């Protein structure tokens, strides 16, 4: 996803809107496609009033908009969509925000699940780090309900953070002898 496809989050209202666990889940649903309040309510196993309230917060923050309306059984059905499929976070709070969001959406690991969390450190030149960051940006495949051979897919989170780590370096071992 290029920077042009991302909405730069600038206000505390936008961060606050995305920071609520239910609204974060709504955004993940709306990344898949536009949805009605009824569809969101069903997918989130919530009430229409609760979902409507949280959609209003997302709309007021400028993150969600009304995509379409249609008349159904004497009423008007509204379909909502994200303003952008992705968001660009500021350098100061972005990493903490993403970390907290990932922790909030992590499901408990079930027996046989491939999920795990591990911290690795890579020793890279600045050029190698830039090249790796560019490769990771192209990895986003978006929402695909069916994977290889038509099998139903499950969502797995991948929180990647490429950062310069504050790790001291020991001199080579033979230098000390």
One Martini backbone bead per residue (centre of mass of N, CA, C, O) as a GRO file, in nm:
protein
  177
    1UNK     BB    1   0.095   0.037   0.025
    2UNK     BB    2   0.066   0.354  -0.034
    3UNK     BB    3   0.060   0.674   0.083
    4UNK     BB    4  -0.191   0.751  -0.100
    5UNK     BB    5  -0.373   0.506   0.047
    6UNK     BB    6  -0.340   0.677   0.305
    7UNK     BB    7  -0.453   0.792   0.614
    8UNK     BB    8  -0.368   1.059   0.794
    9UNK     BB    9  -0.327   1.079   1.123
   10UNK     BB   10  -0.399   1.385   1.333
   11UNK     BB   11  -0.609   1.325   1.553
   12UNK     BB   12  -0.724   1.235   1.860
   13UNK     BB   13  -1.000   1.130   1.758
   14UNK     BB   14  -0.883   0.911   1.572
   15UNK     BB   15  -0.730   0.750   1.784
   16UNK     BB   16  -0.969   0.706   1.972
   17UNK     BB   17  -1.148   0.558   1.771
   18UNK     BB   18  -0.933   0.321   1.717
   19UNK     BB   19  -0.881   0.236   2.031
   20UNK     BB   20  -1.134   0.083   2.030
   21UNK     BB   21  -1.204  -0.244   2.008
   22UNK     BB   22  -1.472  -0.232   1.843
   23UNK     BB   23  -1.374  -0.029   1.627
   24UNK     BB   24  -1.138  -0.196   1.530
   25UNK     BB   25  -1.317  -0.430   1.428
   26UNK     BB   26  -1.479  -0.263   1.227
   27UNK     BB   27  -1.246  -0.185   1.046
   28UNK     BB   28  -1.176  -0.477   0.968
   29UNK     BB   29  -1.447  -0.525   0.828
   30UNK     BB   30  -1.435  -0.270   0.627
   31UNK     BB   31  -1.188  -0.381   0.467
   32UNK     BB   32  -1.356  -0.590   0.307
   33UNK     BB   33  -1.634  -0.412   0.316
   34UNK     BB   34  -1.914  -0.284   0.291
   35UNK     BB   35  -2.166  -0.208   0.557
   36UNK     BB   36  -2.415  -0.268   0.761
   37UNK     BB   37  -2.543  -0.258   1.068
   38UNK     BB   38  -2.644  -0.550   1.062
   39UNK     BB   39  -2.377  -0.682   0.975
   40UNK     BB   40  -2.208  -0.576   1.210
   41UNK     BB   41  -2.378  -0.686   1.440
   42UNK     BB   42  -2.345  -0.984   1.366
   43UNK     BB   43  -2.028  -1.002   1.351
   44UNK     BB   44  -2.004  -0.874   1.662
   45UNK     BB   45  -2.221  -0.957   1.860
   46UNK     BB   46  -2.435  -0.717   1.889
   47UNK     BB   47  -2.588  -0.412   1.894
   48UNK     BB   48  -2.731  -0.166   1.714
   49UNK     BB   49  -2.677   0.068   1.912
   50UNK     BB   50  -2.375   0.020   1.954
   51UNK     BB   51  -2.289   0.027   1.658
   52UNK     BB   52  -2.405   0.305   1.589
   53UNK     BB   53  -2.231   0.464   1.785
   54UNK     BB   54  -1.948   0.375   1.668
   55UNK     BB   55  -1.995   0.477   1.383
   56UNK     BB   56  -2.028   0.772   1.462
   57UNK     BB   57  -1.741   0.809   1.570
   58UNK     BB   58  -1.599   0.737   1.300
   59UNK     BB   59  -1.733   0.962   1.136
   60UNK     BB   60  -1.646   1.211   1.312
   61UNK     BB   61  -1.330   1.128   1.256
   62UNK     BB   62  -1.308   1.050   0.935
   63UNK     BB   63  -1.316   0.710   0.872
   64UNK     BB   64  -1.624   0.708   0.798
   65UNK     BB   65  -1.877   0.644   0.546
   66UNK     BB   66  -2.135   0.688   0.340
   67UNK     BB   67  -2.207   0.481   0.063
   68UNK     BB   68  -2.522   0.393   0.101
   69UNK     BB   69  -2.872   0.368   0.005
   70UNK     BB   70  -3.189   0.193   0.093
   71UNK     BB   71  -3.501   0.063   0.050
   72UNK     BB   72  -3.658  -0.111   0.336
   73UNK     BB   73  -3.939  -0.185   0.474
   74UNK     BB   74  -3.989   0.143   0.522
   75UNK     BB   75  -3.678   0.193   0.516
   76UNK     BB   76  -3.333   0.283   0.574
   77UNK     BB   77  -3.040   0.159   0.438
   78UNK     BB   78  -2.706   0.159   0.553
   79UNK     BB   79  -2.381   0.198   0.404
   80UNK     BB   80  -2.046   0.142   0.507
   81UNK     BB   81  -1.715   0.303   0.482
   82UNK     BB   82  -1.403   0.355   0.430
   83UNK     BB   83  -1.198   0.602   0.339
   84UNK     BB   84  -0.960   0.396   0.395
   85UNK     BB   85  -0.771   0.099   0.414
   86UNK     BB   86  -0.555   0.292   0.548
   87UNK     BB   87  -0.309   0.408   0.795
   88UNK     BB   88  -0.119   0.688   0.898
   89UNK     BB   89   0.120   0.713   1.139
   90UNK     BB   90   0.282   0.861   1.367
   91UNK     BB   91   0.594   0.838   1.508
   92UNK     BB   92   0.527   0.883   1.813
   93UNK     BB   93   0.244   0.681   1.836
   94UNK     BB   94   0.225   0.438   1.634
   95UNK     BB   95   0.364   0.194   1.769
   96UNK     BB   96   0.191   0.179   2.024
   97UNK     BB   97  -0.080   0.155   1.886
   98UNK     BB   98  -0.024  -0.110   1.729
   99UNK     BB   99   0.049  -0.281   1.969
  100UNK     BB  100  -0.222  -0.251   2.120
  101UNK     BB  101  -0.400  -0.356   1.889
  102UNK     BB  102  -0.275  -0.637   1.867
  103UNK     BB  103  -0.330  -0.728   2.159
  104UNK     BB  104  -0.647  -0.693   2.143
  105UNK     BB  105  -0.677  -0.913   1.886
  106UNK     BB  106  -0.567  -1.149   2.028
  107UNK     BB  107  -0.592  -1.476   2.031
  108UNK     BB  108  -0.593  -1.754   2.169
  109UNK     BB  109  -0.401  -2.021   2.163
  110UNK     BB  110  -0.442  -2.311   1.996
  111UNK     BB  111  -0.417  -2.619   1.940
  112UNK     BB  112  -0.218  -2.614   1.639
  113UNK     BB  113  -0.138  -2.340   1.609
  114UNK     BB  114   0.085  -2.122   1.427
  115UNK     BB  115   0.102  -1.923   1.641
  116UNK     BB  116   0.345  -1.665   1.732
  117UNK     BB  117   0.584  -1.501   1.950
  118UNK     BB  118   0.868  -1.305   1.841
  119UNK     BB  119   1.205  -1.184   1.892
  120UNK     BB  120   1.408  -1.027   1.656
  121UNK     BB  121   1.743  -0.965   1.533
  122UNK     BB  122   1.891  -0.748   1.297
  123UNK     BB  123   2.182  -0.702   1.092
  124UNK     BB  124   2.190  -0.388   0.927
  125UNK     BB  125   2.192  -0.182   0.691
  126UNK     BB  126   2.028   0.090   0.591
  127UNK     BB  127   1.973  -0.026   0.308
  128UNK     BB  128   1.855  -0.299   0.401
  129UNK     BB  129   1.624  -0.178   0.566
  130UNK     BB  130   1.482  -0.034   0.332
  131UNK     BB  131   1.439  -0.286   0.155
  132UNK     BB  132   1.270  -0.441   0.360
  133UNK     BB  133   1.042  -0.236   0.392
  134UNK     BB  134   0.954  -0.248   0.095
  135UNK     BB  135   0.884  -0.551   0.091
  136UNK     BB  136   0.668  -0.543   0.319
  137UNK     BB  137   0.467  -0.351   0.172
  138UNK     BB  138   0.402  -0.581  -0.060
  139UNK     BB  139   0.260  -0.811   0.128
  140UNK     BB  140  -0.019  -0.702   0.106
  141UNK     BB  141  -0.324  -0.887   0.011
  142UNK     BB  142  -0.562  -0.870   0.167
  143UNK     BB  143  -0.884  -0.973   0.130
  144UNK     BB  144  -0.940  -1.339   0.141
  145UNK     BB  145  -1.181  -1.583   0.182
  146UNK     BB  146  -1.012  -1.758  -0.036
  147UNK     BB  147  -0.777  -1.970  -0.099
  148UNK     BB  148  -0.639  -2.228  -0.179
  149UNK     BB  149  -0.864  -2.431  -0.331
  150UNK     BB  150  -1.110  -2.271  -0.171
  151UNK     BB  151  -1.025  -2.221   0.108
  152UNK     BB  152  -1.092  -2.111   0.405
  153UNK     BB  153  -1.004  -1.831   0.572
  154UNK     BB  154  -0.793  -1.687   0.823
  155UNK     BB  155  -0.709  -1.459   1.052
  156UNK     BB  156  -0.382  -1.305   1.068
  157UNK     BB  157  -0.152  -1.148   1.250
  158UNK     BB  158   0.105  -0.895   1.152
  159UNK     BB  159   0.363  -0.763   1.346
  160UNK     BB  160   0.571  -0.517   1.213
  161UNK     BB  161   0.900  -0.391   1.318
  162UNK     BB  162   1.123  -0.160   1.189
  163UNK     BB  163   1.406  -0.102   1.398
  164UNK     BB  164   1.631   0.063   1.579
  165UNK     BB  165   1.829  -0.088   1.809
  166UNK     BB  166   1.931  -0.074   2.158
  167UNK     BB  167   2.226  -0.247   2.102
  168UNK     BB  168   2.501  -0.347   2.205
  169UNK     BB  169   2.846  -0.400   2.109
  170UNK     BB  170   3.069  -0.638   2.078
  171UNK     BB  171   3.363  -0.729   2.046
  172UNK     BB  172   3.553  -0.926   1.912
  173UNK     BB  173   3.679  -1.203   2.058
  174UNK     BB  174   3.987  -1.176   1.964
  175UNK     BB  175   4.034  -0.881   2.081
  176UNK     BB  176   4.056  -0.984   2.398
  177UNK     BB  177   4.334  -1.177   2.371
   0.00000   0.00000   0.00000
